[in-house]
mmCIF file with all atom_site columns, C-alpha atoms and ligand atoms in Angstrom:
data_model
loop_
_atom_site.group_PDB
_atom_site.id
_atom_site.type_symbol
_atom_site.label_atom_id
_atom_site.label_alt_id
_atom_site.label_comp_id
_atom_site.label_asym_id
_atom_site.label_entity_id
_atom_site.label_seq_id
_atom_site.pdbx_PDB_ins_code
_atom_site.Cartn_x
_atom_site.Cartn_y
_atom_site.Cartn_z
_atom_site.occupancy
_atom_site.B_iso_or_equiv
_atom_site.pdbx_formal_charge
_atom_site.auth_seq_id
_atom_site.auth_comp_id
_atom_site.auth_asym_id
_atom_site.auth_atom_id
_atom_site.pdbx_PDB_model_num
ATOM   1   C CA  . UNK S 1 1   ? 10.797  -15.832 -9.557  1.00 94.00 ? 1   UNK S CA  1
ATOM   2   C CA  . UNK S 1 2   ? 9.882   -12.215 -9.093  1.00 97.00 ? 2   UNK S CA  1
ATOM   3   C CA  . UNK S 1 3   ? 7.869   -11.329 -5.376  1.00 98.00 ? 3   UNK S CA  1
ATOM   4   C CA  . UNK S 1 4   ? 4.882   -9.251  -6.663  1.00 98.00 ? 4   UNK S CA  1
ATOM   5   C CA  . UNK S 1 5   ? 2.265   -7.049  -5.025  1.00 98.00 ? 5   UNK S CA  1
ATOM   6   C CA  . UNK S 1 6   ? -0.468  -4.819  -6.626  1.00 98.00 ? 6   UNK S CA  1
ATOM   7   C CA  . UNK S 1 7   ? -0.653  -1.518  -5.151  1.00 98.00 ? 7   UNK S CA  1
ATOM   8   C CA  . UNK S 1 8   ? -1.774  2.153   -5.544  1.00 98.00 ? 8   UNK S CA  1
ATOM   9   C CA  . UNK S 1 9   ? 1.469   4.563   -5.617  1.00 97.00 ? 9   UNK S CA  1
ATOM   10  C CA  . UNK S 1 10  ? 1.254   7.717   -3.478  1.00 94.00 ? 10  UNK S CA  1
ATOM   11  C CA  . UNK S 1 11  ? 1.596   11.005  -5.406  1.00 90.00 ? 11  UNK S CA  1
ATOM   12  C CA  . UNK S 1 12  ? 4.293   13.804  -3.743  1.00 89.00 ? 12  UNK S CA  1
ATOM   13  C CA  . UNK S 1 13  ? 2.142   15.674  -1.641  1.00 88.00 ? 13  UNK S CA  1
ATOM   14  C CA  . UNK S 1 14  ? 0.983   12.719  0.364   1.00 90.00 ? 14  UNK S CA  1
ATOM   15  C CA  . UNK S 1 15  ? 4.271   11.274  0.721   1.00 91.00 ? 15  UNK S CA  1
ATOM   16  C CA  . UNK S 1 16  ? 5.439   14.570  1.546   1.00 90.00 ? 16  UNK S CA  1
ATOM   17  C CA  . UNK S 1 17  ? 2.861   14.595  4.028   1.00 89.00 ? 17  UNK S CA  1
ATOM   18  C CA  . UNK S 1 18  ? 3.246   11.457  5.102   1.00 91.00 ? 18  UNK S CA  1
ATOM   19  C CA  . UNK S 1 19  ? 7.411   11.980  5.509   1.00 91.00 ? 19  UNK S CA  1
ATOM   20  C CA  . UNK S 1 20  ? 6.725   15.043  7.974   1.00 88.00 ? 20  UNK S CA  1
ATOM   21  C CA  . UNK S 1 21  ? 4.396   12.718  10.082  1.00 86.00 ? 21  UNK S CA  1
ATOM   22  C CA  . UNK S 1 22  ? 7.258   10.222  10.725  1.00 88.00 ? 22  UNK S CA  1
ATOM   23  C CA  . UNK S 1 23  ? 9.672   12.885  11.513  1.00 86.00 ? 23  UNK S CA  1
ATOM   24  C CA  . UNK S 1 24  ? 7.324   14.050  14.156  1.00 81.00 ? 24  UNK S CA  1
ATOM   25  C CA  . UNK S 1 25  ? 6.712   10.348  15.282  1.00 82.00 ? 25  UNK S CA  1
ATOM   26  C CA  . UNK S 1 26  ? 10.131  9.738   15.211  1.00 81.00 ? 26  UNK S CA  1
ATOM   27  C CA  . UNK S 1 27  ? 9.983   11.634  18.807  1.00 78.00 ? 27  UNK S CA  1
ATOM   28  C CA  . UNK S 1 28  ? 7.794   8.811   20.296  1.00 77.00 ? 28  UNK S CA  1
ATOM   29  C CA  . UNK S 1 29  ? 9.828   5.866   19.036  1.00 79.00 ? 29  UNK S CA  1
ATOM   30  C CA  . UNK S 1 30  ? 12.778  4.376   20.539  1.00 75.00 ? 30  UNK S CA  1
ATOM   31  C CA  . UNK S 1 31  ? 13.762  2.782   17.739  1.00 82.00 ? 31  UNK S CA  1
ATOM   32  C CA  . UNK S 1 32  ? 12.042  1.283   14.497  1.00 85.00 ? 32  UNK S CA  1
ATOM   33  C CA  . UNK S 1 33  ? 13.077  0.427   10.912  1.00 90.00 ? 33  UNK S CA  1
ATOM   34  C CA  . UNK S 1 34  ? 11.750  3.288   8.998   1.00 92.00 ? 34  UNK S CA  1
ATOM   35  C CA  . UNK S 1 35  ? 10.086  3.224   5.320   1.00 96.00 ? 35  UNK S CA  1
ATOM   36  C CA  . UNK S 1 36  ? 12.630  4.733   2.884   1.00 95.00 ? 36  UNK S CA  1
ATOM   37  C CA  . UNK S 1 37  ? 10.195  7.997   1.217   1.00 94.00 ? 37  UNK S CA  1
ATOM   38  C CA  . UNK S 1 38  ? 10.016  6.313   -1.884  1.00 94.00 ? 38  UNK S CA  1
ATOM   39  C CA  . UNK S 1 39  ? 9.002   3.299   -0.639  1.00 96.00 ? 39  UNK S CA  1
ATOM   40  C CA  . UNK S 1 40  ? 5.798   4.590   0.621   1.00 96.00 ? 40  UNK S CA  1
ATOM   41  C CA  . UNK S 1 41  ? 2.826   2.938   -0.828  1.00 97.00 ? 41  UNK S CA  1
ATOM   42  C CA  . UNK S 1 42  ? -0.633  1.543   -0.420  1.00 97.00 ? 42  UNK S CA  1
ATOM   43  C CA  . UNK S 1 43  ? -0.885  -2.334  -0.885  1.00 98.00 ? 43  UNK S CA  1
ATOM   44  C CA  . UNK S 1 44  ? -3.751  -3.827  -2.626  1.00 98.00 ? 44  UNK S CA  1
ATOM   45  C CA  . UNK S 1 45  ? -3.082  -7.682  -3.037  1.00 98.00 ? 45  UNK S CA  1
ATOM   46  C CA  . UNK S 1 46  ? 0.210   -9.373  -1.559  1.00 98.00 ? 46  UNK S CA  1
ATOM   47  C CA  . UNK S 1 47  ? 1.210   -11.711 -4.243  1.00 98.00 ? 47  UNK S CA  1
ATOM   48  C CA  . UNK S 1 48  ? 4.445   -13.077 -3.239  1.00 97.00 ? 48  UNK S CA  1
ATOM   49  C CA  . UNK S 1 49  ? 6.443   -15.698 -5.197  1.00 97.00 ? 49  UNK S CA  1
ATOM   50  C CA  . UNK S 1 50  ? 5.582   -15.677 -8.854  1.00 96.00 ? 50  UNK S CA  1
ATOM   51  C CA  . UNK S 1 51  ? 7.250   -16.942 -12.274 1.00 97.00 ? 51  UNK S CA  1
ATOM   52  C CA  . UNK S 1 52  ? 7.892   -14.088 -14.228 1.00 97.00 ? 52  UNK S CA  1
ATOM   53  C CA  . UNK S 1 53  ? 6.110   -15.443 -17.319 1.00 97.00 ? 53  UNK S CA  1
ATOM   54  C CA  . UNK S 1 54  ? 2.639   -14.803 -15.213 1.00 98.00 ? 54  UNK S CA  1
ATOM   55  C CA  . UNK S 1 55  ? 2.956   -11.720 -15.721 1.00 98.00 ? 55  UNK S CA  1
ATOM   56  C CA  . UNK S 1 56  ? 1.291   -11.311 -19.003 1.00 98.00 ? 56  UNK S CA  1
ATOM   57  C CA  . UNK S 1 57  ? -1.836  -12.945 -17.153 1.00 98.00 ? 57  UNK S CA  1
ATOM   58  C CA  . UNK S 1 58  ? -1.287  -10.097 -14.054 1.00 98.00 ? 58  UNK S CA  1
ATOM   59  C CA  . UNK S 1 59  ? -1.522  -7.511  -16.867 1.00 98.00 ? 59  UNK S CA  1
ATOM   60  C CA  . UNK S 1 60  ? -4.714  -9.191  -18.007 1.00 98.00 ? 60  UNK S CA  1
ATOM   61  C CA  . UNK S 1 61  ? -6.503  -9.010  -14.313 1.00 98.00 ? 61  UNK S CA  1
ATOM   62  C CA  . UNK S 1 62  ? -5.349  -5.784  -13.728 1.00 98.00 ? 62  UNK S CA  1
ATOM   63  C CA  . UNK S 1 63  ? -6.540  -4.476  -16.881 1.00 98.00 ? 63  UNK S CA  1
ATOM   64  C CA  . UNK S 1 64  ? -10.345 -6.542  -16.001 1.00 98.00 ? 64  UNK S CA  1
ATOM   65  C CA  . UNK S 1 65  ? -10.575 -5.032  -12.419 1.00 98.00 ? 65  UNK S CA  1
ATOM   66  C CA  . UNK S 1 66  ? -9.000  -1.674  -13.219 1.00 97.00 ? 66  UNK S CA  1
ATOM   67  C CA  . UNK S 1 67  ? -11.994 -0.950  -16.394 1.00 96.00 ? 67  UNK S CA  1
ATOM   68  C CA  . UNK S 1 68  ? -14.771 -0.401  -14.179 1.00 95.00 ? 68  UNK S CA  1
ATOM   69  C CA  . UNK S 1 69  ? -13.182 2.276   -11.893 1.00 97.00 ? 69  UNK S CA  1
ATOM   70  C CA  . UNK S 1 70  ? -13.061 5.493   -12.393 1.00 96.00 ? 70  UNK S CA  1
ATOM   71  C CA  . UNK S 1 71  ? -10.078 7.864   -10.608 1.00 95.00 ? 71  UNK S CA  1
ATOM   72  C CA  . UNK S 1 72  ? -10.783 8.238   -6.660  1.00 95.00 ? 72  UNK S CA  1
ATOM   73  C CA  . UNK S 1 73  ? -9.356  10.090  -3.599  1.00 93.00 ? 73  UNK S CA  1
ATOM   74  C CA  . UNK S 1 74  ? -7.881  8.465   -0.830  1.00 93.00 ? 74  UNK S CA  1
ATOM   75  C CA  . UNK S 1 75  ? -8.144  9.874   2.376   1.00 91.00 ? 75  UNK S CA  1
ATOM   76  C CA  . UNK S 1 76  ? -5.784  9.295   5.243   1.00 91.00 ? 76  UNK S CA  1
ATOM   77  C CA  . UNK S 1 77  ? -7.197  8.578   8.784   1.00 88.00 ? 77  UNK S CA  1
ATOM   78  C CA  . UNK S 1 78  ? -5.562  7.489   11.968  1.00 83.00 ? 78  UNK S CA  1
ATOM   79  C CA  . UNK S 1 79  ? -2.929  5.490   12.740  1.00 83.00 ? 79  UNK S CA  1
ATOM   80  C CA  . UNK S 1 80  ? -2.263  2.272   14.518  1.00 84.00 ? 80  UNK S CA  1
ATOM   81  C CA  . UNK S 1 81  ? -0.014  -0.844  15.111  1.00 85.00 ? 81  UNK S CA  1
ATOM   82  C CA  . UNK S 1 82  ? -0.419  -4.653  13.675  1.00 85.00 ? 82  UNK S CA  1
ATOM   83  C CA  . UNK S 1 83  ? 1.846   -7.407  14.998  1.00 80.00 ? 83  UNK S CA  1
ATOM   84  C CA  . UNK S 1 84  ? 2.301   -9.734  18.057  1.00 79.00 ? 84  UNK S CA  1
ATOM   85  C CA  . UNK S 1 85  ? 4.562   -6.888  19.568  1.00 79.00 ? 85  UNK S CA  1
ATOM   86  C CA  . UNK S 1 86  ? 2.659   -4.148  18.201  1.00 76.00 ? 86  UNK S CA  1
ATOM   87  C CA  . UNK S 1 87  ? 5.637   -2.926  16.409  1.00 84.00 ? 87  UNK S CA  1
ATOM   88  C CA  . UNK S 1 88  ? 4.691   -2.367  12.647  1.00 90.00 ? 88  UNK S CA  1
ATOM   89  C CA  . UNK S 1 89  ? 3.639   1.278   12.726  1.00 90.00 ? 89  UNK S CA  1
ATOM   90  C CA  . UNK S 1 90  ? 0.772   2.339   9.988   1.00 92.00 ? 90  UNK S CA  1
ATOM   91  C CA  . UNK S 1 91  ? -1.627  4.967   8.617   1.00 92.00 ? 91  UNK S CA  1
ATOM   92  C CA  . UNK S 1 92  ? -4.780  4.058   7.783   1.00 92.00 ? 92  UNK S CA  1
ATOM   93  C CA  . UNK S 1 93  ? -7.308  5.490   4.851   1.00 93.00 ? 93  UNK S CA  1
ATOM   94  C CA  . UNK S 1 94  ? -10.804 6.183   5.517   1.00 91.00 ? 94  UNK S CA  1
ATOM   95  C CA  . UNK S 1 95  ? -13.434 4.131   4.478   1.00 92.00 ? 95  UNK S CA  1
ATOM   96  C CA  . UNK S 1 96  ? -13.528 3.917   1.046   1.00 94.00 ? 96  UNK S CA  1
ATOM   97  C CA  . UNK S 1 97  ? -15.777 1.699   -1.097  1.00 96.00 ? 97  UNK S CA  1
ATOM   98  C CA  . UNK S 1 98  ? -14.137 2.151   -4.149  1.00 96.00 ? 98  UNK S CA  1
ATOM   99  C CA  . UNK S 1 99  ? -10.658 0.855   -2.533  1.00 97.00 ? 99  UNK S CA  1
ATOM   100 C CA  . UNK S 1 100 ? -12.722 -2.201  -1.098  1.00 97.00 ? 100 UNK S CA  1
ATOM   101 C CA  . UNK S 1 101 ? -14.634 -2.904  -4.214  1.00 98.00 ? 101 UNK S CA  1
ATOM   102 C CA  . UNK S 1 102 ? -11.350 -2.639  -5.964  1.00 98.00 ? 102 UNK S CA  1
ATOM   103 C CA  . UNK S 1 103 ? -9.813  -5.406  -3.857  1.00 98.00 ? 103 UNK S CA  1
ATOM   104 C CA  . UNK S 1 104 ? -12.472 -7.756  -3.616  1.00 98.00 ? 104 UNK S CA  1
ATOM   105 C CA  . UNK S 1 105 ? -12.436 -7.924  -7.520  1.00 98.00 ? 105 UNK S CA  1
ATOM   106 C CA  . UNK S 1 106 ? -8.645  -8.163  -7.554  1.00 98.00 ? 106 UNK S CA  1
ATOM   107 C CA  . UNK S 1 107 ? -8.880  -10.958 -5.024  1.00 98.00 ? 107 UNK S CA  1
ATOM   108 C CA  . UNK S 1 108 ? -11.611 -12.751 -7.018  1.00 98.00 ? 108 UNK S CA  1
ATOM   109 C CA  . UNK S 1 109 ? -9.631  -12.342 -10.411 1.00 98.00 ? 109 UNK S CA  1
ATOM   110 C CA  . UNK S 1 110 ? -6.493  -13.250 -9.085  1.00 98.00 ? 110 UNK S CA  1
ATOM   111 C CA  . UNK S 1 111 ? -7.848  -16.423 -7.398  1.00 98.00 ? 111 UNK S CA  1
ATOM   112 C CA  . UNK S 1 112 ? -9.759  -17.329 -10.632 1.00 98.00 ? 112 UNK S CA  1
ATOM   113 C CA  . UNK S 1 113 ? -6.742  -17.145 -12.494 1.00 98.00 ? 113 UNK S CA  1
ATOM   114 C CA  . UNK S 1 114 ? -5.062  -19.726 -9.672  1.00 97.00 ? 114 UNK S CA  1
ATOM   115 C CA  . UNK S 1 115 ? -3.098  -17.696 -7.676  1.00 97.00 ? 115 UNK S CA  1
ATOM   116 C CA  . UNK S 1 116 ? -2.789  -17.727 -3.972  1.00 95.00 ? 116 UNK S CA  1
ATOM   117 C CA  . UNK S 1 117 ? -4.610  -15.062 -2.060  1.00 95.00 ? 117 UNK S CA  1
ATOM   118 C CA  . UNK S 1 118 ? -4.814  -13.800 1.284   1.00 92.00 ? 118 UNK S CA  1
ATOM   119 C CA  . UNK S 1 119 ? -8.611  -15.022 3.148   1.00 89.00 ? 119 UNK S CA  1
ATOM   120 C CA  . UNK S 1 120 ? -8.258  -12.098 5.730   1.00 94.00 ? 120 UNK S CA  1
ATOM   121 C CA  . UNK S 1 121 ? -10.257 -9.144  5.727   1.00 95.00 ? 121 UNK S CA  1
ATOM   122 C CA  . UNK S 1 122 ? -8.498  -6.545  3.720   1.00 96.00 ? 122 UNK S CA  1
ATOM   123 C CA  . UNK S 1 123 ? -7.176  -3.491  6.407   1.00 95.00 ? 123 UNK S CA  1
ATOM   124 C CA  . UNK S 1 124 ? -5.743  -1.125  4.039   1.00 96.00 ? 124 UNK S CA  1
ATOM   125 C CA  . UNK S 1 125 ? -2.685  0.552   5.209   1.00 96.00 ? 125 UNK S CA  1
ATOM   126 C CA  . UNK S 1 126 ? 0.768   2.536   4.673   1.00 96.00 ? 126 UNK S CA  1
ATOM   127 C CA  . UNK S 1 127 ? 3.357   1.172   6.578   1.00 96.00 ? 127 UNK S CA  1
ATOM   128 C CA  . UNK S 1 128 ? 5.278   3.676   8.256   1.00 93.00 ? 128 UNK S CA  1
ATOM   129 C CA  . UNK S 1 129 ? 8.006   1.755   10.081  1.00 91.00 ? 129 UNK S CA  1
ATOM   130 C CA  . UNK S 1 130 ? 8.378   -1.782  11.295  1.00 91.00 ? 130 UNK S CA  1
ATOM   131 C CA  . UNK S 1 131 ? 10.148  -3.245  14.672  1.00 84.00 ? 131 UNK S CA  1
ATOM   132 C CA  . UNK S 1 132 ? 8.943   -0.077  16.376  1.00 80.00 ? 132 UNK S CA  1
ATOM   133 C CA  . UNK S 1 133 ? 9.395   0.823   20.181  1.00 80.00 ? 133 UNK S CA  1
ATOM   134 C CA  . UNK S 1 134 ? 7.081   3.141   21.147  1.00 72.00 ? 134 UNK S CA  1
ATOM   135 C CA  . UNK S 1 135 ? 8.603   5.389   23.738  1.00 63.00 ? 135 UNK S CA  1
ATOM   136 C CA  . UNK S 1 136 ? 5.330   6.733   24.681  1.00 63.00 ? 136 UNK S CA  1
ATOM   137 C CA  . UNK S 1 137 ? 1.513   6.471   23.290  1.00 59.00 ? 137 UNK S CA  1
ATOM   138 C CA  . UNK S 1 138 ? 1.381   8.436   20.258  1.00 62.00 ? 138 UNK S CA  1
ATOM   139 C CA  . UNK S 1 139 ? -1.690  11.014  21.352  1.00 57.00 ? 139 UNK S CA  1
ATOM   140 C CA  . UNK S 1 140 ? -0.766  14.009  19.846  1.00 58.00 ? 140 UNK S CA  1
ATOM   141 C CA  . UNK S 1 141 ? -1.652  13.220  16.309  1.00 61.00 ? 141 UNK S CA  1
ATOM   142 C CA  . UNK S 1 142 ? -4.569  15.316  15.839  1.00 63.00 ? 142 UNK S CA  1
ATOM   143 C CA  . UNK S 1 143 ? -7.085  14.388  12.856  1.00 56.00 ? 143 UNK S CA  1
ATOM   144 C CA  . UNK S 1 144 ? -6.064  17.505  11.037  1.00 61.00 ? 144 UNK S CA  1
ATOM   145 C CA  . UNK S 1 145 ? -2.764  15.772  10.347  1.00 65.00 ? 145 UNK S CA  1
ATOM   146 C CA  . UNK S 1 146 ? -4.594  13.184  7.909   1.00 71.00 ? 146 UNK S CA  1
ATOM   147 C CA  . UNK S 1 147 ? -5.942  15.724  5.966   1.00 68.00 ? 147 UNK S CA  1
ATOM   148 C CA  . UNK S 1 148 ? -4.116  15.046  2.546   1.00 75.00 ? 148 UNK S CA  1
ATOM   149 C CA  . UNK S 1 149 ? -6.109  13.698  -0.394  1.00 79.00 ? 149 UNK S CA  1
ATOM   150 C CA  . UNK S 1 150 ? -4.225  12.009  -3.099  1.00 81.00 ? 150 UNK S CA  1
ATOM   151 C CA  . UNK S 1 151 ? -6.101  11.642  -6.056  1.00 88.00 ? 151 UNK S CA  1
ATOM   152 C CA  . UNK S 1 152 ? -5.399  7.755   -7.577  1.00 95.00 ? 152 UNK S CA  1
ATOM   153 C CA  . UNK S 1 153 ? -5.604  7.660   -11.414 1.00 96.00 ? 153 UNK S CA  1
ATOM   154 C CA  . UNK S 1 154 ? -3.948  3.863   -11.866 1.00 97.00 ? 154 UNK S CA  1
ATOM   155 C CA  . UNK S 1 155 ? -2.701  0.490   -9.963  1.00 98.00 ? 155 UNK S CA  1
ATOM   156 C CA  . UNK S 1 156 ? 0.432   -0.637  -10.326 1.00 98.00 ? 156 UNK S CA  1
ATOM   157 C CA  . UNK S 1 157 ? 2.127   -4.205  -10.092 1.00 98.00 ? 157 UNK S CA  1
ATOM   158 C CA  . UNK S 1 158 ? 4.896   -4.159  -7.811  1.00 98.00 ? 158 UNK S CA  1
ATOM   159 C CA  . UNK S 1 159 ? 7.940   -5.872  -7.490  1.00 98.00 ? 159 UNK S CA  1
ATOM   160 C CA  . UNK S 1 160 ? 10.083  -6.222  -4.518  1.00 98.00 ? 160 UNK S CA  1
ATOM   161 C CA  . UNK S 1 161 ? 13.755  -6.616  -4.478  1.00 98.00 ? 161 UNK S CA  1
ATOM   162 C CA  . UNK S 1 162 ? 16.498  -6.121  -2.508  1.00 96.00 ? 162 UNK S CA  1
ATOM   163 C CA  . UNK S 1 163 ? 19.239  -3.712  -4.585  1.00 91.00 ? 163 UNK S CA  1
ATOM   164 C CA  . UNK S 1 164 ? 22.437  -4.077  -2.675  1.00 93.00 ? 164 UNK S CA  1
ATOM   165 C CA  . UNK S 1 165 ? 20.526  -5.281  0.090   1.00 93.00 ? 165 UNK S CA  1
ATOM   166 C CA  . UNK S 1 166 ? 18.347  -2.034  0.116   1.00 96.00 ? 166 UNK S CA  1
ATOM   167 C CA  . UNK S 1 167 ? 14.299  -3.008  -0.224  1.00 96.00 ? 167 UNK S CA  1
ATOM   168 C CA  . UNK S 1 168 ? 13.246  -1.603  -3.515  1.00 97.00 ? 168 UNK S CA  1
ATOM   169 C CA  . UNK S 1 169 ? 9.892   -1.818  -5.063  1.00 98.00 ? 169 UNK S CA  1
ATOM   170 C CA  . UNK S 1 170 ? 10.330  -1.793  -8.770  1.00 97.00 ? 170 UNK S CA  1
ATOM   171 C CA  . UNK S 1 171 ? 7.009   -0.917  -10.677 1.00 98.00 ? 171 UNK S CA  1
ATOM   172 C CA  . UNK S 1 172 ? 6.353   -3.510  -13.449 1.00 98.00 ? 172 UNK S CA  1
ATOM   173 C CA  . UNK S 1 173 ? 3.188   -1.726  -14.968 1.00 98.00 ? 173 UNK S CA  1
ATOM   174 C CA  . UNK S 1 174 ? 0.721   0.671   -14.032 1.00 98.00 ? 174 UNK S CA  1
ATOM   175 C CA  . UNK S 1 175 ? -2.896  0.274   -15.058 1.00 98.00 ? 175 UNK S CA  1
ATOM   176 C CA  . UNK S 1 176 ? -4.848  3.193   -15.690 1.00 97.00 ? 176 UNK S CA  1
ATOM   177 C CA  . UNK S 1 177 ? -8.164  3.132   -13.953 1.00 96.00 ? 177 UNK S CA  1
ATOM   178 C CA  . UNK S 1 178 ? -10.592 3.528   -17.425 1.00 85.00 ? 178 UNK S CA  1
ATOM   179 C CA  . UNK S 1 179 ? -13.973 4.606   -16.495 1.00 85.00 ? 179 UNK S CA  1
ATOM   180 C CA  . UNK S 1 180 ? -15.232 8.146   -17.397 1.00 81.00 ? 180 UNK S CA  1
ATOM   181 C CA  . UNK S 1 181 ? -16.330 9.554   -13.790 1.00 76.00 ? 181 UNK S CA  1
ATOM   182 C CA  . UNK S 1 182 ? -18.778 11.882  -16.136 1.00 77.00 ? 182 UNK S CA  1
ATOM   183 C CA  . UNK S 1 183 ? -20.485 9.104   -18.006 1.00 71.00 ? 183 UNK S CA  1
HETATM 184 P P1  . 2AM W 2 .   ? 2.725   -4.570  5.457   1.00 55.84 ? 1   2AM W P1  1
HETATM 185 O O1  . 2AM W 2 .   ? 3.681   -3.075  4.807   1.00 55.84 ? 1   2AM W O1  1
HETATM 186 O O2  . 2AM W 2 .   ? 1.937   -4.755  6.206   1.00 55.84 ? 1   2AM W O2  1
HETATM 187 O O3  . 2AM W 2 .   ? 4.326   -5.790  5.551   1.00 55.84 ? 1   2AM W O3  1
HETATM 188 C C1  . 2AM W 2 .   ? 5.191   -5.335  -0.122  1.00 55.84 ? 1   2AM W C1  1
HETATM 189 O O4  . 2AM W 2 .   ? 5.876   -6.772  1.204   1.00 55.84 ? 1   2AM W O4  1
HETATM 190 C C2  . 2AM W 2 .   ? 4.136   -5.259  0.656   1.00 55.84 ? 1   2AM W C2  1
HETATM 191 O O5  . 2AM W 2 .   ? 3.228   -6.364  0.696   1.00 55.84 ? 1   2AM W O5  1
HETATM 192 C C3  . 2AM W 2 .   ? 3.667   -4.730  1.897   1.00 55.84 ? 1   2AM W C3  1
HETATM 193 O O6  . 2AM W 2 .   ? 2.990   -3.245  2.159   1.00 55.84 ? 1   2AM W O6  1
HETATM 194 C C4  . 2AM W 2 .   ? 3.098   -5.270  2.894   1.00 55.84 ? 1   2AM W C4  1
HETATM 195 O O7  . 2AM W 2 .   ? 2.600   -4.950  4.150   1.00 55.84 ? 1   2AM W O7  1
HETATM 196 C C5  . 2AM W 2 .   ? 2.102   -6.389  1.621   1.00 55.84 ? 1   2AM W C5  1
HETATM 197 N N1  . 2AM W 2 .   ? 2.333   -7.622  2.232   1.00 55.84 ? 1   2AM W N1  1
HETATM 198 C C6  . 2AM W 2 .   ? 0.801   -8.080  2.220   1.00 55.84 ? 1   2AM W C6  1
HETATM 199 N N2  . 2AM W 2 .   ? 0.938   -9.186  2.990   1.00 55.84 ? 1   2AM W N2  1
HETATM 200 C C7  . 2AM W 2 .   ? 2.346   -9.991  3.097   1.00 55.84 ? 1   2AM W C7  1
HETATM 201 C C8  . 2AM W 2 .   ? 2.558   -11.165 3.235   1.00 55.84 ? 1   2AM W C8  1
HETATM 202 N N3  . 2AM W 2 .   ? 2.420   -12.035 3.515   1.00 55.84 ? 1   2AM W N3  1
HETATM 203 N N4  . 2AM W 2 .   ? 4.238   -10.675 3.682   1.00 55.84 ? 1   2AM W N4  1
HETATM 204 C C9  . 2AM W 2 .   ? 4.861   -9.544  2.733   1.00 55.84 ? 1   2AM W C9  1
HETATM 205 N N5  . 2AM W 2 .   ? 4.239   -8.632  2.051   1.00 55.84 ? 1   2AM W N5  1
HETATM 206 C C10 . 2AM W 2 .   ? 3.386   -8.756  2.844   1.00 55.84 ? 1   2AM W C10 1
#
């Protein structure tokens, strides 16, 4: 069994930017389990436990989903918390029709192929930390802090594994967005 999800990987610039933000947020957070910098990503669709034999099907799905899209930009925006205890700290993504359509297409194709997919509406976010406790409201973050725009040219099927008990995301394959933006 493999634990899988479709994701967008972030370029170094964006990750460096998020690392700086995390370092600043550490000052307002009493405790938390921070995402390792190399694990920072944007989930498109979580698939969960899956037989390795189904990876070729996922390759076909990724290809069909990515084909109509051109590379696009991601704009970070805002932050928030999820969870019963509001203890998952994340950074959000500006309204992005391409992203929403891409996720809708992936979900549709996955369901058609018999995969179980979350019915809840998609809330794009990059998890920065879990199990946090905020020492004070994080009000010091300004819109400028989210100015980074990352160019996304492919989607990735990621495997979530524990390597020596460290949570690690390992790319299974990458599928480029194939449509020519000038056409
Ligand atoms: P999260 O960061 O909000 O936890 C790998 O676990 C990725 O898939 C994470 O980005 C995680 O989002 C996302 N994901 C979505 N639904 C999930 C679920 N039911 N269980 C675990 N991870 C999930």
